[in-house]
Short mmCIF file of C-alpha atoms and ligand atoms in Angstrom, two decimals:
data_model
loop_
_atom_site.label_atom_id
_atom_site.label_comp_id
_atom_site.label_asym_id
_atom_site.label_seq_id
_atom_site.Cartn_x
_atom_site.Cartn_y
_atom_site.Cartn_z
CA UNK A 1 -16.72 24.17 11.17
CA UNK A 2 -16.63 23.33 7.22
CA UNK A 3 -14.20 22.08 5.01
CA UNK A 4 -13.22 25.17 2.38
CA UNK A 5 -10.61 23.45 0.32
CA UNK A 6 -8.47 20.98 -0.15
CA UNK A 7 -4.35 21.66 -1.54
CA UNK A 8 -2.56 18.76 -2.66
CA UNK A 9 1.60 19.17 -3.30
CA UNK A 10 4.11 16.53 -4.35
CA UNK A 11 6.90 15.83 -2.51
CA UNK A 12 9.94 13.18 -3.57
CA UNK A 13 12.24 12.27 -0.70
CA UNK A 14 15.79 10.37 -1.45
CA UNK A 15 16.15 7.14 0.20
CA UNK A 16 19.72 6.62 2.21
CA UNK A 17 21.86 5.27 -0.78
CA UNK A 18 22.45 1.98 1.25
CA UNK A 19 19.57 1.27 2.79
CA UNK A 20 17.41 1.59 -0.39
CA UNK A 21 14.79 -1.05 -0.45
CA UNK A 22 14.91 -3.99 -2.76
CA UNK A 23 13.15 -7.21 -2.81
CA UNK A 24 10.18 -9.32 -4.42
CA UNK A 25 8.63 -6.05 -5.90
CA UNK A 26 12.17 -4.29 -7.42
CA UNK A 27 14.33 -1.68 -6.01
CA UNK A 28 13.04 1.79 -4.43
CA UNK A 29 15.32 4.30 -4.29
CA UNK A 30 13.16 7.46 -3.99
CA UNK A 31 10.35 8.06 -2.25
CA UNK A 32 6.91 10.24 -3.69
CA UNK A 33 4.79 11.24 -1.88
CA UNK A 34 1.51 13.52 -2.02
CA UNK A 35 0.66 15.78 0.98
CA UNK A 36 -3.26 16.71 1.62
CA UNK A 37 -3.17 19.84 3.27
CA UNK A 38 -7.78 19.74 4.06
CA UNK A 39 -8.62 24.07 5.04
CA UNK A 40 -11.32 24.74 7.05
CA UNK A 41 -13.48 28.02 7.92
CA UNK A 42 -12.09 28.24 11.29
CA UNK A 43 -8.45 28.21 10.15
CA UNK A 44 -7.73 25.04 11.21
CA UNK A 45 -5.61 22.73 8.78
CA UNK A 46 -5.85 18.93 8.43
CA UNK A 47 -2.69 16.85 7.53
CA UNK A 48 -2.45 14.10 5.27
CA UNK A 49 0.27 12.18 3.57
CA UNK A 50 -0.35 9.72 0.70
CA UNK A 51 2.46 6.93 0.02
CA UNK A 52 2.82 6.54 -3.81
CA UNK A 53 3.54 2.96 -4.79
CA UNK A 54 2.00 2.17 -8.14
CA UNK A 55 3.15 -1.35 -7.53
CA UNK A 56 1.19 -1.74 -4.25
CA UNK A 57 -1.85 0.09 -4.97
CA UNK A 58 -1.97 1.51 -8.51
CA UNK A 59 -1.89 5.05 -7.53
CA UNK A 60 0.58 8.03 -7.71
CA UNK A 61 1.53 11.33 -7.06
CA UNK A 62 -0.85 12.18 -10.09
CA UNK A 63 -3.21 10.09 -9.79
CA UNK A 64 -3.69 10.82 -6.22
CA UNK A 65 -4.20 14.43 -7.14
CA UNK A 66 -6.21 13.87 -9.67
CA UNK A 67 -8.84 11.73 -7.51
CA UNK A 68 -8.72 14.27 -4.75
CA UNK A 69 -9.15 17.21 -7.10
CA UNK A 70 -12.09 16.09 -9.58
CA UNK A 71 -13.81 13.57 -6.78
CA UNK A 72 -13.26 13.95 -3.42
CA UNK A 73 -12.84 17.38 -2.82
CA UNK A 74 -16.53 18.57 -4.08
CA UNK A 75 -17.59 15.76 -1.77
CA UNK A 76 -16.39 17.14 0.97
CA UNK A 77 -16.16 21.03 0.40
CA UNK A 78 -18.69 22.32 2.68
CA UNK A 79 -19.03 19.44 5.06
CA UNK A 80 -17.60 19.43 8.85
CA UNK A 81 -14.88 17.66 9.04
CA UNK A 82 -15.60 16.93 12.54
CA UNK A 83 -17.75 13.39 10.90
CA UNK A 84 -14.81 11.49 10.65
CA UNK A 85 -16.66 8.18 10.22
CA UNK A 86 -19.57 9.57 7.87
CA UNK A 87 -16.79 11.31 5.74
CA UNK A 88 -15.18 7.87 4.96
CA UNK A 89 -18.37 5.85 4.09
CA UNK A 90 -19.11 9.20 1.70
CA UNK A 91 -15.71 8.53 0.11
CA UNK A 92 -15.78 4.76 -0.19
CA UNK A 93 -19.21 4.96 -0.95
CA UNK A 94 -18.14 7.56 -3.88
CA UNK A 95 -14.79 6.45 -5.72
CA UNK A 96 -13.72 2.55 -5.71
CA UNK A 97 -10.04 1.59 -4.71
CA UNK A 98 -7.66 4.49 -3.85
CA UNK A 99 -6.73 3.40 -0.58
CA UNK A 100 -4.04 5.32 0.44
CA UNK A 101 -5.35 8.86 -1.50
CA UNK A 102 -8.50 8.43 0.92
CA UNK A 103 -6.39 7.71 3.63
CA UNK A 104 -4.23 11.09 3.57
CA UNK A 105 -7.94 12.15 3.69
CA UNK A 106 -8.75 10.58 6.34
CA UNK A 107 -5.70 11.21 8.72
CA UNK A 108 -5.92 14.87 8.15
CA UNK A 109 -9.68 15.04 9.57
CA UNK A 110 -8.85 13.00 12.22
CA UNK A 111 -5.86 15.90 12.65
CA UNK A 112 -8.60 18.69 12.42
CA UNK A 113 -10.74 16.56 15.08
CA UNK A 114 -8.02 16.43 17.45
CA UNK A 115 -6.52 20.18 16.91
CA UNK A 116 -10.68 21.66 17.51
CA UNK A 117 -10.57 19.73 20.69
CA UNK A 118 -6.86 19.98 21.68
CA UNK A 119 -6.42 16.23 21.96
CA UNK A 120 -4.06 13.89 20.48
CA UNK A 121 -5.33 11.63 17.77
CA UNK A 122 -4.79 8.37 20.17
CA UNK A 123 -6.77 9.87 22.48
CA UNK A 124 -9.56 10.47 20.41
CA UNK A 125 -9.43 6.32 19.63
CA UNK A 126 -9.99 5.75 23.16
CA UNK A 127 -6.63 6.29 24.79
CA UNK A 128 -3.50 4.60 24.90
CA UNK A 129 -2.91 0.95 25.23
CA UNK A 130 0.51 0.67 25.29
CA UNK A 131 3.29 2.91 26.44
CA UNK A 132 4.90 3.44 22.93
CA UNK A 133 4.83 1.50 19.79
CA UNK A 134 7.26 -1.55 19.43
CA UNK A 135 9.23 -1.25 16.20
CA UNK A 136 10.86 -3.55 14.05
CA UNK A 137 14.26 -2.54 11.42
CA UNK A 138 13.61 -3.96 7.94
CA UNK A 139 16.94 -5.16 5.87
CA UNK A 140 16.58 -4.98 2.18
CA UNK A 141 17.33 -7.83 -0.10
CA UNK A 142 20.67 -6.79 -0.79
CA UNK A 143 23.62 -9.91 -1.51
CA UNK A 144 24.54 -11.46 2.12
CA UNK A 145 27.06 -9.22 3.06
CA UNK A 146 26.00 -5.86 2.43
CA UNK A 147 22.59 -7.42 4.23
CA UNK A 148 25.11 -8.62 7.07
CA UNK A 149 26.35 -5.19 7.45
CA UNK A 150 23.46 -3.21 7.64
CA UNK A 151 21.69 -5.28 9.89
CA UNK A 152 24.76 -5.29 12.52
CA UNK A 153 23.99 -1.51 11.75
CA UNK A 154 20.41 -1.89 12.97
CA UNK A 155 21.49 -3.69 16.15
CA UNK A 156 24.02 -0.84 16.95
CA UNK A 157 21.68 1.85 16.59
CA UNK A 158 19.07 -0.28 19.00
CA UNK A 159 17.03 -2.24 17.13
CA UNK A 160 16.59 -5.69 18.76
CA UNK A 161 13.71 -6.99 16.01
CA UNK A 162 14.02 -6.96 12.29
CA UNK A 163 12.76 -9.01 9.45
CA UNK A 164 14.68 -9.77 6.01
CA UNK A 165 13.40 -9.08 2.75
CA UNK A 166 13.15 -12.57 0.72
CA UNK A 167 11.44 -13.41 -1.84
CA UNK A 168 13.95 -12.98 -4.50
CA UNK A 169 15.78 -16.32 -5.64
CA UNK A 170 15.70 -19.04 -3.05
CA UNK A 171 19.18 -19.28 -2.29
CA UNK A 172 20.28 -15.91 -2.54
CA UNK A 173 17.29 -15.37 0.00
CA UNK A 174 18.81 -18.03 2.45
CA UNK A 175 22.06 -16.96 1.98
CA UNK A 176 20.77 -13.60 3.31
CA UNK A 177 19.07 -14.69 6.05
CA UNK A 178 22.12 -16.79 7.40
CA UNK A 179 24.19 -13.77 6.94
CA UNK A 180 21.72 -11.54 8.86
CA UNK A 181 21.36 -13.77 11.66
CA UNK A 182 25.01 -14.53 11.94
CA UNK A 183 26.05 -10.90 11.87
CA UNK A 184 23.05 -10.16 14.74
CA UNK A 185 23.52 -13.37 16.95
CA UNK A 186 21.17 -15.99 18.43
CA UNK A 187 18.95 -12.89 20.31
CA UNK A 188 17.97 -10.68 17.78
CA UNK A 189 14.46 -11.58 16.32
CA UNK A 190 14.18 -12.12 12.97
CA UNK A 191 11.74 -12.45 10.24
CA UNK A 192 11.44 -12.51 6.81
CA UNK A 193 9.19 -10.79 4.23
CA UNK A 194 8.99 -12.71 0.74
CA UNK A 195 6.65 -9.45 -0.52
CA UNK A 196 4.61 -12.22 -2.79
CA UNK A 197 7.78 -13.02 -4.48
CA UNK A 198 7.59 -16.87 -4.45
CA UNK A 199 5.40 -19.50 -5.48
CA UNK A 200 3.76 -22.13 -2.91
CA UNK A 201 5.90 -24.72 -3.44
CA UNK A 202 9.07 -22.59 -3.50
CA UNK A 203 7.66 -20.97 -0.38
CA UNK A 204 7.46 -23.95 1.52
CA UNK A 205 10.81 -25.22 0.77
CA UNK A 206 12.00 -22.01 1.42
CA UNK A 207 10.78 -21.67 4.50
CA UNK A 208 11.45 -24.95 6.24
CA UNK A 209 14.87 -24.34 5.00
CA UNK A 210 14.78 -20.78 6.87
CA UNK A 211 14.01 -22.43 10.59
CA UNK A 212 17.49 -23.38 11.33
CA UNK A 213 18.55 -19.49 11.49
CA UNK A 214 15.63 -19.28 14.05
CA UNK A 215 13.15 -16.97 11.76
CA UNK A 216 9.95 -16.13 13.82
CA UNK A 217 7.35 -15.08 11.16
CA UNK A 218 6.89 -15.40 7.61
CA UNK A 219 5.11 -12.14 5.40
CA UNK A 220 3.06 -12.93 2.78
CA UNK A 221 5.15 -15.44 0.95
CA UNK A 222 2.98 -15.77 -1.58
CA UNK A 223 1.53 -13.66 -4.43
CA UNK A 224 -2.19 -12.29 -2.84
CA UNK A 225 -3.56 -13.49 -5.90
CA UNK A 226 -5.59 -16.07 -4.45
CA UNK A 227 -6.31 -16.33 -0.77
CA UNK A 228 -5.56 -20.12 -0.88
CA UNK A 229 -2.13 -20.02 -2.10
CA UNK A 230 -1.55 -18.71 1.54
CA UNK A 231 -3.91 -21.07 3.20
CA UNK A 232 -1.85 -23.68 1.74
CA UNK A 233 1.58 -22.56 3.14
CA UNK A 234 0.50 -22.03 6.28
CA UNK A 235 -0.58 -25.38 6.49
CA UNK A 236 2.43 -26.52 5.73
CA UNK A 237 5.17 -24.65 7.91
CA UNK A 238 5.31 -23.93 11.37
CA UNK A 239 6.50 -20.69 11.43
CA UNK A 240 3.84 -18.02 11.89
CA UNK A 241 2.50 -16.58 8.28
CA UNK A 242 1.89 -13.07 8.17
CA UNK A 243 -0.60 -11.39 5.51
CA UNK A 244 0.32 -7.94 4.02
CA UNK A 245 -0.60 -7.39 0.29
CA UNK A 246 -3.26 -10.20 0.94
CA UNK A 247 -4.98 -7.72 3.12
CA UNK A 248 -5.95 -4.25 2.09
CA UNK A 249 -9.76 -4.53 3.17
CA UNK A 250 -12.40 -5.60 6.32
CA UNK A 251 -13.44 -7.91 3.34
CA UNK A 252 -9.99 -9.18 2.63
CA UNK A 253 -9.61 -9.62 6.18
CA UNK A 254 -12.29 -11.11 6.64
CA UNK A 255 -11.51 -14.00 3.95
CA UNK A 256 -7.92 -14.75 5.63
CA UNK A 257 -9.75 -15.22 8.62
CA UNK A 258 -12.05 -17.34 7.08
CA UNK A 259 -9.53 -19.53 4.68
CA UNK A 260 -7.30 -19.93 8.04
CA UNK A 261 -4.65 -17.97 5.89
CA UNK A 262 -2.80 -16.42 8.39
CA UNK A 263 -1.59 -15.92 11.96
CA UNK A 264 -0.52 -12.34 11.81
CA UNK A 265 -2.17 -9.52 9.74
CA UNK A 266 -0.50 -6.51 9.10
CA UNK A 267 -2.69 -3.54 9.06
CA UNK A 268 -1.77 0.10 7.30
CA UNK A 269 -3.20 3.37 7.84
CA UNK A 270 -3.08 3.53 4.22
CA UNK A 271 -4.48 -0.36 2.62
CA UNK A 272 -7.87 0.16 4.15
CA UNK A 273 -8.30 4.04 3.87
CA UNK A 274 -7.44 5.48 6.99
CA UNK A 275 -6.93 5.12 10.72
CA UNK A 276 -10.59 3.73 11.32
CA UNK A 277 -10.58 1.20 8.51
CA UNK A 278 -7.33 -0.03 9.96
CA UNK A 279 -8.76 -0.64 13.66
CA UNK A 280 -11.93 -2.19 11.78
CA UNK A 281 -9.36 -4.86 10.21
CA UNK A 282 -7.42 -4.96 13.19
CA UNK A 283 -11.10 -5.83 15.31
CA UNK A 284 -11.81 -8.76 12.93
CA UNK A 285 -8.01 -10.06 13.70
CA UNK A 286 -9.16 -9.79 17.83
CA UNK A 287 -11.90 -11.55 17.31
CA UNK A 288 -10.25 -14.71 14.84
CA UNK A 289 -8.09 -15.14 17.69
CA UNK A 290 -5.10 -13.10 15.51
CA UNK A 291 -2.82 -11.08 16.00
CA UNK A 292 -1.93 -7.60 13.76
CA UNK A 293 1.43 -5.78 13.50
CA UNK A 294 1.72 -2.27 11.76
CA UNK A 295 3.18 -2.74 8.04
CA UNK A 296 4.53 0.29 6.05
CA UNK A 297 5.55 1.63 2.58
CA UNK A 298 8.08 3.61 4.33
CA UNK A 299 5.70 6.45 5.00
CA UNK A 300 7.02 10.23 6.34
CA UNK A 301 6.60 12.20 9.11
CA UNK A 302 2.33 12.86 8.62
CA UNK A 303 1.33 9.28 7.85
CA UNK A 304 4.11 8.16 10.63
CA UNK A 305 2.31 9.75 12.99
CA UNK A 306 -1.00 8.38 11.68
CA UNK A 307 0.53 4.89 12.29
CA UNK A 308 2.01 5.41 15.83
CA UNK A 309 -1.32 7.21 16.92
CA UNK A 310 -3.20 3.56 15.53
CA UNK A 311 -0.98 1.39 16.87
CA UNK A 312 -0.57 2.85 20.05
CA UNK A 313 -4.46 2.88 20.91
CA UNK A 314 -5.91 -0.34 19.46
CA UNK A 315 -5.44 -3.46 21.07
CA UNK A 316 -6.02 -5.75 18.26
CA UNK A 317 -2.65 -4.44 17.41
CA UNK A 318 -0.05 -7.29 19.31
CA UNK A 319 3.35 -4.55 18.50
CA UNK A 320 4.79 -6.34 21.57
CA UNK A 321 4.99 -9.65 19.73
CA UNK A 322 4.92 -8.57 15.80
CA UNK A 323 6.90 -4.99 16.64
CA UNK A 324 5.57 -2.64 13.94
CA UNK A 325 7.26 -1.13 10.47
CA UNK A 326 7.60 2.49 12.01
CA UNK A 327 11.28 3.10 10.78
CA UNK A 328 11.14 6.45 8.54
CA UNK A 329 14.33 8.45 9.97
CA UNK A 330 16.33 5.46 9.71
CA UNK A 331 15.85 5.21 5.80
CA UNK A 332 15.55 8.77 4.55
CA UNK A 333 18.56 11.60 4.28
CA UNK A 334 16.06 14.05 5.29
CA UNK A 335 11.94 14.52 6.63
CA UNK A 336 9.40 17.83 5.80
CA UNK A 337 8.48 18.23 9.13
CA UNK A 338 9.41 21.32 11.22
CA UNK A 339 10.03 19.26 14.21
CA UNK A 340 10.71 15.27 14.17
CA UNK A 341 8.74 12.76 15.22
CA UNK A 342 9.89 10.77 18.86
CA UNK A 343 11.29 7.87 17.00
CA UNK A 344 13.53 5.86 18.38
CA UNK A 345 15.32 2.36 16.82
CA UNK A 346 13.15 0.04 18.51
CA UNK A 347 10.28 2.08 19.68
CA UNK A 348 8.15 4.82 18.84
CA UNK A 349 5.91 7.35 20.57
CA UNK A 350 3.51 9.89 19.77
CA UNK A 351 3.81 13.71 19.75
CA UNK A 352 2.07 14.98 22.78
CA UNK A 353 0.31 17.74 20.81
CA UNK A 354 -3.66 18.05 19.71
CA UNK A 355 -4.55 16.12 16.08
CA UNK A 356 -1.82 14.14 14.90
CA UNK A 357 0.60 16.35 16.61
CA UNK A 358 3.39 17.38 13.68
CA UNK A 359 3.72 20.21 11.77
CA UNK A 360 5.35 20.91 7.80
CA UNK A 361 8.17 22.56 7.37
CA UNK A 362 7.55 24.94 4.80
CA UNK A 363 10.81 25.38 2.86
CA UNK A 364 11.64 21.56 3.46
CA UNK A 365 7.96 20.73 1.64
CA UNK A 366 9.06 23.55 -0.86
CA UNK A 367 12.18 21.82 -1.99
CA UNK A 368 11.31 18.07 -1.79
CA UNK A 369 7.96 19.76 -3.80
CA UNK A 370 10.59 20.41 -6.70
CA UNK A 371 12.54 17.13 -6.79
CA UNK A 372 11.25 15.18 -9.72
CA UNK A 373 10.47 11.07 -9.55
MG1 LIG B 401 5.32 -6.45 3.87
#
């Protein structure tokens, strides 16, 4: 089998009005994405799905194109898709950064993999070690009451985990978090993620303030400027600190590990490159003695299923503890796939079909294709 081409389409996908996202890194209301559609000789068709967040990684819906277009499609064209691993090392080895345009890559040969051999993608990563995928509900950093209300929202539809966007102004941030966790009750688990919006000493404060409403983890308080700003609030709380935007690499892994900088790391299919760089960072975590849950940029159906697949066959993945960010049909008014994904508030599974088991809906991909950002 050999890669023929590779079709790239925007697609923008409204966020529910009241749910839209906002904390340490501004509002998002609107979602673009970039879907990697990777041909093949044989007829079989790869899925990919890039998240577009300039402010996480730099890179959007034209810039995404643009790198698989000029650079990694001649790489590729004519190659079997089939070499998962040897096709990422071409592509890191090739074009620096990019993350998550490599990933849609990446998730779409793993796709063609499993469709030429009619397995599911968790198979192919050795089979599953959990049932389904824990999942968590994320409440923006809205003022305490609209907060209030759509967490008591969360815990109606199922949702029994959530963490609290922070990171915004130190009070208003509390003031959130005692709403939440009145509106929820003593038995909901709650966390909170700061998104690198405070400073050390602020986060500290902050956060010793935050363990009287019972707060479980703390995500990367601090900016991932400097892997020692979060070495030094770890040492100073008790709660458990969780890196995100402090980890996009095995390297930057690696160095948390190493600065004792974290307890938790959350891993993406689309911060290291794919589904294989994400069990890579997720090994290193095993063996530190860490723990991983599955973070998000409020992905869609394709790199969904990318993330349930990963989390639901790698063991340095601890969902049961840190329940993972898999939450897409509870933020967005509509999906592009023909058929949705078995998502559930509070737990997620994978589609029982070959690759990574979802299909486009045509006209869906067709009108979201035409919505502008
Ligand atoms: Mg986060």
């Amino acid at each position: 089998m050999k890669i023929t081409r590779l079709e790239t389409i925007p697609v923008s996908i409204p966020i529910h009005p009241r749910r839209a996202i906002r904390g340490g890194r501004g509002a998002h209301t609107v979602s673009p994405f970039l879907l990697v559609k990777v041909h093949t000789d044989e007829g079989i068709i790869g899925l990919g799905e890039v998240s577009c967040t300039p402010g996480w990684s730099g890179e959007d819906q034209v810039t995404a194109a643009h790198m698989v277009q000029t650079y990694l499609a001649p790489l590729l064209i004519g190659e079997n898709p089939t070499d998962v691993e040897r096709l990422t090392a071409k592509m890191r080895a090739a074009v620096a950064n990019n993350p998550f345009t490599k990933s849609a890559i990446e998730m779409a040969l793993w796709d063609i993999l499993g469709k030429s051999v009619e397995l599911p993608v968790y198979r192919l990563l050795g089979g599953p070690v959990r049932e389904y995928v824990p999942t968590k509900f994320s409440v923006s950093g809205q003022p305490p009451e609209q907060a209030a209300e759509i967490a008591a929202w969360a815990v109606e539809q199922g949702f029994r985990t959530m963490k609290v966007k922070v990171g915004i102004e130190p009070n208003g941030d509390v003031a959130r978090v005692r709403a939440v966790r009145e509106a929820v009750g003593p038995d909901v688990r709650l966390g909170v993620d700061a998104n690198g919006g405070w400073s050390p000493r602020v986060a500290v404060q902050t956060i010793r303030r935050l363990a009287e409403y019972g707060i479980y983890f703390a995500e990367q308080p601090v900016a991932p400027v400097d892997v020692a700003w979060l070495a030094d609030v770890r040492r100073q709380v008790q709660v458990p600190v969780m890196a995100d935007e402090s980890v996009y690499t095995l390297q930057d892994a690696m160095a948390v590990v190493r600065a004792d900088a974290a307890d938790v790391l959350s891993v993406y299919v689309g911060k290291g490159g794919g589904i294989g760089p994400a069990r890579k960072v997720a090994a290193v975590a095993e063996a530190a003695g860490l723990t991983c849950t599955v973070g998000s940029n409020l992905e869609m159906g394709v790199a969904s299923a990318a993330m349930i697949h990963l989390a639901l066959a790698t063991p340095g993945i601890g969902a049961e503890d840190f329940p993972c960010d898999i939450l897409s049909p509870f933020f967005y008014e509509d999906d592009f796939l023909a058929e949705p994904l078995p998502i559930k508030a509070g737990e997620a599974r994978a589609p029982e079909r070959p690759g990574l088991g979802v299909e486009l809906d045509d006209d869906k991909v067709r009108f979201y294709s035409r919505q502008t950002v």
